[in-house]
Coordinates of C-alpha atoms and ligand atoms in Angstrom, one line a residue:
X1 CA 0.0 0.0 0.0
X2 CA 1.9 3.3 -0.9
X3 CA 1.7 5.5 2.0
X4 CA 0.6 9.0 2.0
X5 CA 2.8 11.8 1.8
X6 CA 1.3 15.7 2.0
X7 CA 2.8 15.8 -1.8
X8 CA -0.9 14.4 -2.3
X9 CA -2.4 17.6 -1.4
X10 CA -1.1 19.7 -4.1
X11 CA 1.4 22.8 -3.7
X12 CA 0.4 25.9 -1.7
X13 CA -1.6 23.7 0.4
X14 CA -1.6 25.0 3.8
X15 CA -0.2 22.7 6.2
X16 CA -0.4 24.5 10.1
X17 CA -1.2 24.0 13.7
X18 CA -3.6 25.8 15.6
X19 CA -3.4 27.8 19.4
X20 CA -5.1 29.9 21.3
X21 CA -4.2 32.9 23.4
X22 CA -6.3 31.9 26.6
X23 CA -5.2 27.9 26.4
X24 CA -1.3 28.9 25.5
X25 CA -0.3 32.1 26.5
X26 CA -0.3 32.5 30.2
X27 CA 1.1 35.9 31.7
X28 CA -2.3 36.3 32.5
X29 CA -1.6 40.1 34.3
X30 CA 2.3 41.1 32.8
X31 CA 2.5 43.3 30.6
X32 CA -0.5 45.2 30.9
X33 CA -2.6 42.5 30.2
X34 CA -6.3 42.7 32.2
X35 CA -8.4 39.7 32.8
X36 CA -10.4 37.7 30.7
X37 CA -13.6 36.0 31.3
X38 CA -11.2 32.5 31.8
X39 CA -9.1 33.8 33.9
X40 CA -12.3 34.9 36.3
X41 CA -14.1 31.9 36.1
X42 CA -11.0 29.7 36.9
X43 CA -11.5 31.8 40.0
X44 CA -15.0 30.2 40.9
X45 CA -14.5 26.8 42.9
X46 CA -15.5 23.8 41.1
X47 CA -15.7 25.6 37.6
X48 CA -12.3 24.2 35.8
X49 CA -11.7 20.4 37.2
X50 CA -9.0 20.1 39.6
X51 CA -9.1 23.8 40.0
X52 CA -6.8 24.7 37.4
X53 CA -6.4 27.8 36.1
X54 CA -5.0 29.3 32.2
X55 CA -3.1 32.1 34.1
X56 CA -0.2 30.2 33.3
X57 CA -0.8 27.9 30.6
X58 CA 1.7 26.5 28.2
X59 CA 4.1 30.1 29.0
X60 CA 4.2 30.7 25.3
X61 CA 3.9 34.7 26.2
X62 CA 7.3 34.1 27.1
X63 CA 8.4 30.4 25.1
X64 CA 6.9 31.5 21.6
X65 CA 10.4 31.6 20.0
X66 CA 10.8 28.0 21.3
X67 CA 7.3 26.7 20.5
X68 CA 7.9 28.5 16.7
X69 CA 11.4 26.6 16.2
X70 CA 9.4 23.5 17.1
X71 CA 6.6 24.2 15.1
X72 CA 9.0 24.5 12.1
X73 CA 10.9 21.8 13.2
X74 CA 7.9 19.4 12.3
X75 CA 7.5 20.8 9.0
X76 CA 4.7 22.8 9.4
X77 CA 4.4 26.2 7.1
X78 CA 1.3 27.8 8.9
X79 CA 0.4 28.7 12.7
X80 CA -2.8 30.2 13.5
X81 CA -2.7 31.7 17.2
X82 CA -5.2 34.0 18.4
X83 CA -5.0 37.3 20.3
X84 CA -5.9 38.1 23.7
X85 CA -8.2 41.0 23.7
X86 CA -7.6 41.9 27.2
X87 CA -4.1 42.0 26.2
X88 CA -4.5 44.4 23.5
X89 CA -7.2 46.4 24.9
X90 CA -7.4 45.8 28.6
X91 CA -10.1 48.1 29.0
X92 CA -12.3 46.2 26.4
X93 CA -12.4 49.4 24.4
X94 CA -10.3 52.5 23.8
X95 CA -6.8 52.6 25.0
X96 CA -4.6 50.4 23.2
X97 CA -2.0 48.1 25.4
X98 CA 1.3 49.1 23.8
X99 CA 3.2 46.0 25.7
X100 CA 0.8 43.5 24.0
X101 CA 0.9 45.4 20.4
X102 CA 4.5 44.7 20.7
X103 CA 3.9 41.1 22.1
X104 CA 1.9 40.1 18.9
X105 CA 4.3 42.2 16.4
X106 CA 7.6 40.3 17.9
X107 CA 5.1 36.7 17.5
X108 CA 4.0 37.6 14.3
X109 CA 8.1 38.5 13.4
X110 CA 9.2 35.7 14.2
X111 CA 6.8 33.3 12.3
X112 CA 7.7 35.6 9.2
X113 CA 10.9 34.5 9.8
X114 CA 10.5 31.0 9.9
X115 CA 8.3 30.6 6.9
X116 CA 5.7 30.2 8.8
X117 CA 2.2 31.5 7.4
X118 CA 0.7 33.4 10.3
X119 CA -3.2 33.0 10.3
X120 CA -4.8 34.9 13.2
X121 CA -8.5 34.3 15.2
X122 CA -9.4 37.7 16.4
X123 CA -11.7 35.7 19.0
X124 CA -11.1 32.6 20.6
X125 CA -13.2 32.8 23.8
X126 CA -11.4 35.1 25.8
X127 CA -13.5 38.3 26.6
X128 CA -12.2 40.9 28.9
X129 CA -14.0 40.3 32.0
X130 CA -14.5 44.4 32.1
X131 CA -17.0 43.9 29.3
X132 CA -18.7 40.5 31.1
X133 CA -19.7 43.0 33.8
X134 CA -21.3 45.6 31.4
X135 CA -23.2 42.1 30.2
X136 CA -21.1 40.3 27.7
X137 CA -21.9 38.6 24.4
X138 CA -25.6 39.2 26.0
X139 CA -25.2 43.3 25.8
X140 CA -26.6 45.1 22.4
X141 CA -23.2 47.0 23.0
X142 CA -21.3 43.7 22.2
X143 CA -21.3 44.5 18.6
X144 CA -19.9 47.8 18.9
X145 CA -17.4 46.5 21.6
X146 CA -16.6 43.9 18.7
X147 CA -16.3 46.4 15.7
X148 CA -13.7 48.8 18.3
X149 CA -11.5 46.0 18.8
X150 CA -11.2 44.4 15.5
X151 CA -10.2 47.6 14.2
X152 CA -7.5 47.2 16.6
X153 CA -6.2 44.3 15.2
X154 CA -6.5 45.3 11.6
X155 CA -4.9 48.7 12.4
X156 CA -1.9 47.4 14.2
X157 CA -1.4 44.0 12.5
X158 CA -2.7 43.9 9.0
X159 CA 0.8 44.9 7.3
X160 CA 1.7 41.8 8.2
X161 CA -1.1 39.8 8.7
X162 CA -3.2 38.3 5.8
X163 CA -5.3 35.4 6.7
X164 CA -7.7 36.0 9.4
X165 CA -10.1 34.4 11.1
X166 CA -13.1 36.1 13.0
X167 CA -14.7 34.3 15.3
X168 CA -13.4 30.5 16.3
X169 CA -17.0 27.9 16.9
X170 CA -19.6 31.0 17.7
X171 CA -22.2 27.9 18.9
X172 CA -19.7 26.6 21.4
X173 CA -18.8 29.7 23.5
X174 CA -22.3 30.8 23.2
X175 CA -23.8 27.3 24.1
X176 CA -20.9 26.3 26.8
X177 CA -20.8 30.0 28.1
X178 CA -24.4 31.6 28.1
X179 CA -27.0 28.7 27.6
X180 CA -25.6 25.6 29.7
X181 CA -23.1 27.8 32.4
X182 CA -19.7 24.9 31.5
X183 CA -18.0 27.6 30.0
X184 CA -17.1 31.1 30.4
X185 CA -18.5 33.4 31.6
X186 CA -21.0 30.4 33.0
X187 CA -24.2 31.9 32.6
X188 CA -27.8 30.2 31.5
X189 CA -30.9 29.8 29.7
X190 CA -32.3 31.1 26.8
X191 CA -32.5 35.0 28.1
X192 CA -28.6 34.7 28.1
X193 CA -28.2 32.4 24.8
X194 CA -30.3 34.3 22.5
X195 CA -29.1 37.5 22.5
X196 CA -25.5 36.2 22.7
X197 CA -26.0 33.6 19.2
X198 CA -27.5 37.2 17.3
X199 CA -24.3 39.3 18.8
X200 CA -21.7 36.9 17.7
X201 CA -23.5 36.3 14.4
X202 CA -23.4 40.0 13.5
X203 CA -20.0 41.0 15.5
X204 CA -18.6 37.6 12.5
X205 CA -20.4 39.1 9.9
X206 CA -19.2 42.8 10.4
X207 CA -15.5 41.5 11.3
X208 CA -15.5 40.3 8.2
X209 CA -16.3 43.7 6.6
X210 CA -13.8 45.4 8.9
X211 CA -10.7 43.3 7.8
X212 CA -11.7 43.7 4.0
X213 CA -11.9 47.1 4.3
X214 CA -8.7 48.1 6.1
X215 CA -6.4 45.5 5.3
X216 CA -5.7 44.8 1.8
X217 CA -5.3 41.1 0.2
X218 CA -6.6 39.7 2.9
X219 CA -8.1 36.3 2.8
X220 CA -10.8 36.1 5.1
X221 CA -12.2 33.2 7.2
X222 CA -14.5 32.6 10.1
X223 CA -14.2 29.2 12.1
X224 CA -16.9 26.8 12.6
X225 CA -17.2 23.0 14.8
X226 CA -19.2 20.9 12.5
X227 CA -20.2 17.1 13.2
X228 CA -21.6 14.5 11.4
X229 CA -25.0 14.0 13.0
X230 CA -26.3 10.6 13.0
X231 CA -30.0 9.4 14.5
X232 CA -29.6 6.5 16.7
X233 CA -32.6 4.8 15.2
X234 CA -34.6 5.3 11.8
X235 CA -37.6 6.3 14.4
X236 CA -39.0 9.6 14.0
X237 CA -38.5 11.2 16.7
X238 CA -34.9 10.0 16.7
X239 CA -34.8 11.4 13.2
X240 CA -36.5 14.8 14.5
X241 CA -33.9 14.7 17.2
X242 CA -30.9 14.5 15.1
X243 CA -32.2 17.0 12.6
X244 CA -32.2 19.6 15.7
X245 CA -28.8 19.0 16.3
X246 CA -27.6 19.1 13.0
X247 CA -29.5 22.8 12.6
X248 CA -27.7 23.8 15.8
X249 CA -24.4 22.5 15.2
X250 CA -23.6 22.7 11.0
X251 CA -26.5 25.3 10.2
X252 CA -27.7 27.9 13.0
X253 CA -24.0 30.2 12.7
X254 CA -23.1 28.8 8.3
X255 CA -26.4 29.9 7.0
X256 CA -26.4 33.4 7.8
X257 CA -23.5 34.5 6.7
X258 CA -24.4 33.1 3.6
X259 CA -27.1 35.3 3.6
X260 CA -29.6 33.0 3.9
X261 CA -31.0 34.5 7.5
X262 CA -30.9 32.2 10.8
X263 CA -32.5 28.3 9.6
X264 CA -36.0 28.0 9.8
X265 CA -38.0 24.9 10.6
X266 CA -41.7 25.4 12.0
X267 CA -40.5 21.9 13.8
X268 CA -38.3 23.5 15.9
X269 CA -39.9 26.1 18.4
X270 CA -36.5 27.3 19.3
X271 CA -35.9 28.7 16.1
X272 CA -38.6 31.1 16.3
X273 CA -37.8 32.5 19.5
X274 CA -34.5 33.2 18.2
X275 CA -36.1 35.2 15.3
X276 CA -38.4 37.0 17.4
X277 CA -36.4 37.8 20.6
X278 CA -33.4 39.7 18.0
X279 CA -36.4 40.3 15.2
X280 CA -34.2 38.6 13.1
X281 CA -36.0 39.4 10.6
X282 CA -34.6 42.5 9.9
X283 CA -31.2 41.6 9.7
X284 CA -30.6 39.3 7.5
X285 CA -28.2 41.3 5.2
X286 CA -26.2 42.5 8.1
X287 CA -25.6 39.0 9.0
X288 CA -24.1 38.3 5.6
X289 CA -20.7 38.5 4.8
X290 CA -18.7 36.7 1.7
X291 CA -16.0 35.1 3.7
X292 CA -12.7 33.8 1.5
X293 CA -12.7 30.9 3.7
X294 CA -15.0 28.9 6.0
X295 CA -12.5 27.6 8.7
X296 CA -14.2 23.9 9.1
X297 CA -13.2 22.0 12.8
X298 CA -14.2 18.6 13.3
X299 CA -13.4 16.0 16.0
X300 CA -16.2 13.7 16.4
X301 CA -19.5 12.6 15.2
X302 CA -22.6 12.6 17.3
X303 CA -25.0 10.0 17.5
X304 CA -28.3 11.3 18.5
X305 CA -31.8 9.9 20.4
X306 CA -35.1 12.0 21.6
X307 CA -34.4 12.8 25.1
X308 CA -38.1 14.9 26.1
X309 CA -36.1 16.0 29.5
X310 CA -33.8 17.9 27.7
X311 CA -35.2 21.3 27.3
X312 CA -35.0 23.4 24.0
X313 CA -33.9 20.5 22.3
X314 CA -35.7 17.4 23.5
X315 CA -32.1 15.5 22.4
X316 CA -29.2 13.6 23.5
X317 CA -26.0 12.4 22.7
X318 CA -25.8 8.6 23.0
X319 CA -22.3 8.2 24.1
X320 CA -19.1 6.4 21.7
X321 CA -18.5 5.0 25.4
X322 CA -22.1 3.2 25.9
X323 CA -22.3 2.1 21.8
X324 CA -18.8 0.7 22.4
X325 CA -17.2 2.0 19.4
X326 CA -13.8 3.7 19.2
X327 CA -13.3 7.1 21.0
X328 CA -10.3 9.2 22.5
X329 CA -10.2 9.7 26.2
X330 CA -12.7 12.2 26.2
X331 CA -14.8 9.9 25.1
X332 CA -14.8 11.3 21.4
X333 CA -16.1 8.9 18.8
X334 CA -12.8 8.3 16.4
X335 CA -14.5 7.9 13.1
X336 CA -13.0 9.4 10.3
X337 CA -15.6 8.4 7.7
X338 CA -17.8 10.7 9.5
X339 CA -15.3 13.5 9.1
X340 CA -15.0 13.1 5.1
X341 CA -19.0 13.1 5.2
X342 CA -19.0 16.4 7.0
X343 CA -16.3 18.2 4.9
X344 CA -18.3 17.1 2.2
X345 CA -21.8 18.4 3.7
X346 CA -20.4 21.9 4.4
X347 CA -18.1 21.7 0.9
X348 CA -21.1 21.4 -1.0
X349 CA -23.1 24.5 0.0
X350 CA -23.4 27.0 -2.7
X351 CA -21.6 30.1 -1.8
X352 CA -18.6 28.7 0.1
X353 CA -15.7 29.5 -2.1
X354 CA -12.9 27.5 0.0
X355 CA -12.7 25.3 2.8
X356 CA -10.0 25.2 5.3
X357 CA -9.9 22.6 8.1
X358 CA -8.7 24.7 10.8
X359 CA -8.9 22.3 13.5
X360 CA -8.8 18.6 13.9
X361 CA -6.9 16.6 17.0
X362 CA -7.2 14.1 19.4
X363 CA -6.9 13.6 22.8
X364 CA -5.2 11.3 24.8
X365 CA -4.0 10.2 28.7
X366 CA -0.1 10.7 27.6
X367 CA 3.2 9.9 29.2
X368 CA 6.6 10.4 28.9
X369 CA 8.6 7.1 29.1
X370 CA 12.2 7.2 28.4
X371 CA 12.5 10.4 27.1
X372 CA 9.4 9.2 24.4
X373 CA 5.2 9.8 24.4
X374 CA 4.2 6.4 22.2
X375 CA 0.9 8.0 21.3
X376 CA 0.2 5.7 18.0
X377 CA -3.6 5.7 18.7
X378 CA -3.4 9.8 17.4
X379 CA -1.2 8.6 14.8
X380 CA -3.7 6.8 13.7
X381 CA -6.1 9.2 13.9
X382 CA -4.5 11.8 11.9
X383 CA -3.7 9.0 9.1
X384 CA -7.8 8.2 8.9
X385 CA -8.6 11.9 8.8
X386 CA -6.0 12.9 6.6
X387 CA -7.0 10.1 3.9
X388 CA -10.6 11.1 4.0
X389 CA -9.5 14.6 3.5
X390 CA -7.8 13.5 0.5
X391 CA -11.0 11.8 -0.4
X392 CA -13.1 14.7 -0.1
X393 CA -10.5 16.9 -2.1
X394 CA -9.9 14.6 -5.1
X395 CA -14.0 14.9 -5.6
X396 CA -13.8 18.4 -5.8
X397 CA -13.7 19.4 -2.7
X398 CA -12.3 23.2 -2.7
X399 CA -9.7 22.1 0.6
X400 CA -6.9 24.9 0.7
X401 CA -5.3 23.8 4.3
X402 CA -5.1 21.8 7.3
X403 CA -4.4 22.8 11.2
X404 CA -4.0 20.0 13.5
X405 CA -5.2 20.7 17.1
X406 CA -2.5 21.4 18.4
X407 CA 1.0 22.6 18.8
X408 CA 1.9 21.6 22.3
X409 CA -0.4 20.1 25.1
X410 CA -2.7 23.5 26.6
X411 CA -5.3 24.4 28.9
X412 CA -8.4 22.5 27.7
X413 CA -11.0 24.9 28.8
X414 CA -13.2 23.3 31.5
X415 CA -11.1 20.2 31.7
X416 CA -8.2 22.3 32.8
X417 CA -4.7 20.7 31.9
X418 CA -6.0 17.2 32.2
X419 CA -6.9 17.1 28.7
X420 CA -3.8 16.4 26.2
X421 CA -4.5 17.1 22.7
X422 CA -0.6 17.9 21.5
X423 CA 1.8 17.0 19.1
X424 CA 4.3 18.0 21.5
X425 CA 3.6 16.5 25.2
X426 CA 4.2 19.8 28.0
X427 CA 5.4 19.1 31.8
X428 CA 3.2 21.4 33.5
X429 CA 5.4 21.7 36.6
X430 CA 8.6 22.2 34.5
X431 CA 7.0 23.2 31.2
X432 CA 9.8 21.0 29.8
X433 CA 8.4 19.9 25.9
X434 CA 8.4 16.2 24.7
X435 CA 7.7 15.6 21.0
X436 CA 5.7 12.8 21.0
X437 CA 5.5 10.1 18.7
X438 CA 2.5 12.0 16.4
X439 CA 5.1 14.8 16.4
X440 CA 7.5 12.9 14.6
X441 CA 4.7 11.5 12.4
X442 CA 4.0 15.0 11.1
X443 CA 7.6 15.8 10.4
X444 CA 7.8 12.6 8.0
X445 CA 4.4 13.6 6.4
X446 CA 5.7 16.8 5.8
X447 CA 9.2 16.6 5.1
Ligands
NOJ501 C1 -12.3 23.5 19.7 C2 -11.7 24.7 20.3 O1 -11.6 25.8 19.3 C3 -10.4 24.6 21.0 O2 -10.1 25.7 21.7 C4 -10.4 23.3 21.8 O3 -9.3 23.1 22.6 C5 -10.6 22.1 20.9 N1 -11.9 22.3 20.3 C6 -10.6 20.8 21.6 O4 -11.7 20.7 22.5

């Protein structure tokens, strides 16, 4: 069998790994850096398992020349990292921090350096916590708040910077963070989540317009987490089920920036509270934007049943662990058929004019033995994925890059630093690095 090689993929392809400030960075106050939304809810006891915080993280605020040479080292040509807000505008708005300007310019430097392709997320999760008080993603301000600091970036980076992304998975930091309290800035219920899902679907949308306008030849992309849905039985209301959860996962954020308005489906009562609680209605061009790119992430696929005690959504996820199939530690169906069906799915909407996969990983229980991290099983993983990428491509496909989650191990949101998703294992005590065995996988593939 002739193995594969990234040759496969064509020249230009774009071949990266993905970060993000609040999971990476650390130096949570230097600098001039205020506090974000993570780094206040880390505060609250029982919030981020065994109390772990990000205000430390990975150190790349201070390692990033380290992490870069290693990112290089296994053949990679891209990094996408995303900026701390709070870092460049600790008071959410106005005054811009000239320490963290300088931060992201010396970053940004040194991947130009290294031939690596920077691609930056303007918002990966990490509001200042001076705008949570004021309200949030919930506040009618949040827009505005939004437009200011966007401008921000485009203004001090976008000499430099080409490829951004505006928003990383809008459904999961307004679903974890303002409908089911897991996340950031953990509040709940539809009051919360239906104002936040309008806000972040116009702040994207507008972003979009923002970058085009000042920064020229930039290619533009917005990031969302899409999943195969699959019903658990060919019953109806298993099939209603699913349907739901596809609409909320692979539709509810894709179809209006498409211009297409927020999915309608008289089935679904949720729907039209979300259409009349932001009158919706009169929005739909605002909504739209023509992104370059939609920034596709995909771990899993989600088997799905009719659960009537789950509100909103009368759904639930029938676990990989209960059907017995294979799945990471997290307990993350590993099924990379699934993924090629998704990429196609999303590939195949009219109006999408390229496709990047701007995040795909797995997560294991690693350890360093003898100076080595045998994580095979992730080898595996990426091997599947990366052949039904190919898959998806050779039919047309329009697939311009790839970003494995991620660079080094990082703080994984709610599951603190429990949760290893890197190519490169991190000693949280010593922060000493340990390519593991997918590490030296990629730098084969690649070189
Ligand atoms: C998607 C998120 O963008 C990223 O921050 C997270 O760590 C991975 N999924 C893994 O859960």
């Amino acid at each position: 069998m002739s193995t594969l090689t990234s040759k496969a993929f064509g020249p230009n392809f774009h071949w990266g790994v993905s970060i993000a400030a609040a999971q990476n960075e650390g130096a949570y106050l230097e600098d001039g850096k205020s506090l974000s939304t993570w780094d206040a809810f880390a505060r609250r006891k029982g919030k981020i398992k065994s109390g772990h915080t990000p205000h430390i993280a990975t150190d790349f605020y201070h390692r990033y020349k380290d992490d870069l040479l290693l990112t290089k080292a296994l053949g990679f040509t891209a990094f996408r990292f995303s900026i701390s807000w709070a870092r460049l505008l600790p008071d959410g708005t106005g005054r811009v921090n000239k320490q963290g300007v300088e931060f992201y310019h010396n970053l940004i430097d040194e991947c130009l350096k290294l031939g690596l392709v920077p691609f930056v997320t303007i918002y990966h999760w990490d509001l200042p916590y001076v705008l949570e008080k004021q309200g949030g993603w919930t506040s009618t301000m949040m827009p505005k708040w939004f437009n200011r600091y966007v401008k921000a970036c485009a203004e001090n980076f976008g000499d430099k910077v080409k490829n951004w992304i505006i928003i990383n998975e809008p459904l999961s930091f307004t679903a974890l963070g303002y409908m089911l309290g897991k996340h950031a800035p953990g509040k709940k219920g539809l009051d919360n989540f239906l104002p936040a899902i309008h806000h972040a679907a116009m702040a994207q949308a507008e972003g979009g317009r923002i970058i085009r306008e000042l920064v020229k030849g930039a290619y533009i992309g917005t990031s969302f987490s899409c999943s195969q849905i699959v019903p658990h039985s060919q019953k109806e209301e298993d099939m209603q089920a699913a349907n739901r959860m596809d609409i909320l996962m692979n539709r509810l954020f894709l179809e209006p920036t498409l211009g297409m308005g927020y999915p309608k489906e008289e089935s679904f009562p949720f729907l039209r509270k979300l259409e009349i609680y932001n009158k919706a209605w009169r929005y739909t061009d605002a909504l739209q934007f023509k992104f370059d790119f939609i920034g596709l992430q995909n771990y899993f696929p989600l088997t799905i049943k009719y659960n009537r005690l789950i509100p909103i959504i009368n759904a639930s996820e029938v676990k990989a662990t209960t059907r017995q199939v294979p799945h990471t530690d997290l307990g993350w169906e590993m099924n990379a058929e699934a993924f090629y069906t998704i990429v196609k799915k999303i590939g195949l909407y009219g109006g999408i004019k390229d496709l990047i996969i701007t995040e795909n990983g797995a997560c294991f229980k690693d350890k360093v033995e003898n100076g080595m991290v045998h994580d095979e099983r992730r080898i595996d993983y990426f091997q599947n994925h990366l052949k039904a990428m190919l898959k998806a491509k050779k039919e047309g496909i329009n697939i311009k890059g790839y970003f494995a989650w991620t660079l080094t191990d990082n703080f994984e949101w709610n599951e603190g630093y429990n949760a290893r998703f890197g190519l490169i294992h991190v000693d949280f005590k010593t922060q000493l690095r340990t390519i593991k065995n997918s590490g030296h996988w990629w730098r084969e593939f690649l070189t």
